C-alpha positions as a printed NumPy array, in Angstrom:
array([[ -6.496, -11.831,  -0.535],
       [ -6.413, -11.419,   3.268],
       [ -7.511, -14.866,   2.823],
       [ -5.216, -16.2  ,   0.667],
       [ -2.212, -14.838,   2.677],
       [ -3.282, -17.281,   6.015],
       [ -4.705, -19.696,   3.551],
       [ -1.062, -19.794,   2.287],
       [  1.317, -18.898,   5.134],
       [  4.261, -20.242,   2.843],
       [  6.349, -20.135,   0.117],
       [  9.707, -21.955,  -0.317],
       [ 12.26 , -21.824,  -2.355],
       [ 13.099, -18.574,  -2.957],
       [ 16.349, -18.114,  -4.229],
       [ 18.753, -14.197,  -4.302],
       [ 22.113, -13.718,  -5.816],
       [ 24.152, -11.378,  -3.192],
       [ 27.377, -10.188,  -4.642],
       [ 30.456,  -9.684,  -2.129],
       [ 32.605, -10.88 ,   1.221],
       [ 29.71 , -10.314,   3.576],
       [ 26.955, -12.612,   2.142],
       [ 23.688, -10.496,   3.157],
       [ 20.969,  -9.957,   1.259],
       [ 19.678,  -6.17 ,   1.339],
       [ 17.081,  -4.991,   2.536],
       [ 15.322,  -3.83 ,  -0.022],
       [ 15.981,  -6.56 ,  -2.476],
       [ 14.865,  -9.093,   0.228],
       [ 11.703,  -6.876,   0.113],
       [ 11.929,  -7.074,  -3.333],
       [ 12.403, -10.838,  -3.416],
       [  9.051, -11.576,  -0.704],
       [  6.5  ,  -9.475,  -2.381],
       [  7.33 , -11.522,  -5.697],
       [  7.022, -14.647,  -4.122],
       [  4.121, -14.082,  -2.222],
       [  2.618, -13.233,  -5.197],
       [  2.925, -16.014,  -7.015],
       [  2.043, -18.509,  -3.968],
       [ -1.337, -16.058,  -3.67 ],
       [ -1.889, -14.624,  -6.875],
       [ -2.05 , -11.064,  -5.828],
       [  0.169,  -9.113,  -4.915],
       [  0.461,  -7.571,  -1.142],
       [  0.634,  -3.694,  -0.999],
       [  3.916,  -3.37 ,   0.558],
       [  6.43 ,  -5.346,   2.247],
       [  8.807,  -4.039,   4.479],
       [ 12.238,  -5.452,   5.916],
       [ 14.185,  -3.148,   8.327],
       [ 17.177,  -4.864,   8.116],
       [ 19.545,  -6.952,   5.534],
       [ 19.087, -11.077,   5.315],
       [ 22.106, -12.62 ,   5.937],
       [ 23.573, -15.224,   4.041],
       [ 23.715, -17.843,   6.746],
       [ 21.862, -21.363,   7.005],
       [ 19.173, -20.565,   9.853],
       [ 19.359, -16.447,   9.671],
       [ 15.856, -15.056,  10.281],
       [ 14.39 , -11.487,   9.415],
       [ 11.116,  -9.979,  10.067],
       [  9.382,  -8.377,   8.043],
       [  5.871,  -7.042,   7.739],
       [  3.443,  -6.995,   4.769],
       [  0.205,  -4.599,   3.81 ],
       [ -2.463,  -5.943,   2.647],
       [ -6.12 ,  -4.991,   1.914],
       [ -5.45 ,  -2.253,   5.57 ],
       [ -4.369,  -4.954,   7.102],
       [ -0.265,  -5.842,   8.281],
       [  1.179,  -9.084,   8.789],
       [  4.072,  -9.567,  10.496],
       [  6.386, -12.67 ,   7.917],
       [  9.619, -14.791,   8.921],
       [ 12.209, -14.865,   6.694],
       [ 14.663, -17.727,   7.042],
       [ 17.599, -18.756,   5.371],
       [ 17.814, -22.633,   4.015],
       [ 20.572, -22.702,   2.153],
       [ 23.624, -20.886,   0.523],
       [ 25.623, -22.031,  -2.528],
       [ 28.371, -19.678,  -3.651],
       [ 26.513, -15.856,  -4.105],
       [ 23.017, -17.517,  -4.324],
       [ 20.703, -17.43 ,  -0.645],
       [ 17.391, -19.507,  -1.154],
       [ 15.212, -18.67 ,   1.942],
       [ 11.781, -19.277,   2.952],
       [  8.645, -17.405,   4.308],
       [  6.483, -17.608,   6.933],
       [  3.386, -14.567,   7.173],
       [  2.439, -14.909,  10.42 ],
       [ -1.223, -16.473,  11.051],
       [ -3.097, -13.398,  12.067],
       [ -2.93 ,  -9.32 ,  11.261],
       [ -0.672,  -7.587,  14.172],
       [ -3.577,  -5.477,  16.274]])
């Protein structure tokens, strides 16, 4: 899995529906969507994904998260690519190397 994570560094076009006037993706929903998107891209689920903050529903907004796979921890960046009503689309970029 670790090799596949570095080979597939970008999962594009994930969409999350948000409600309310705040237009942000709650951290726990973001974690689920990131894990699901990476699973689809790589073919195997990471052990865990942790996003400590909500993702603002604004184009260009970013969130830093971490994922664990096969005993290694990687950083990743989630970037909002579009917002359409209550739907936020974003891309995921996994860091090339695990954290030290």
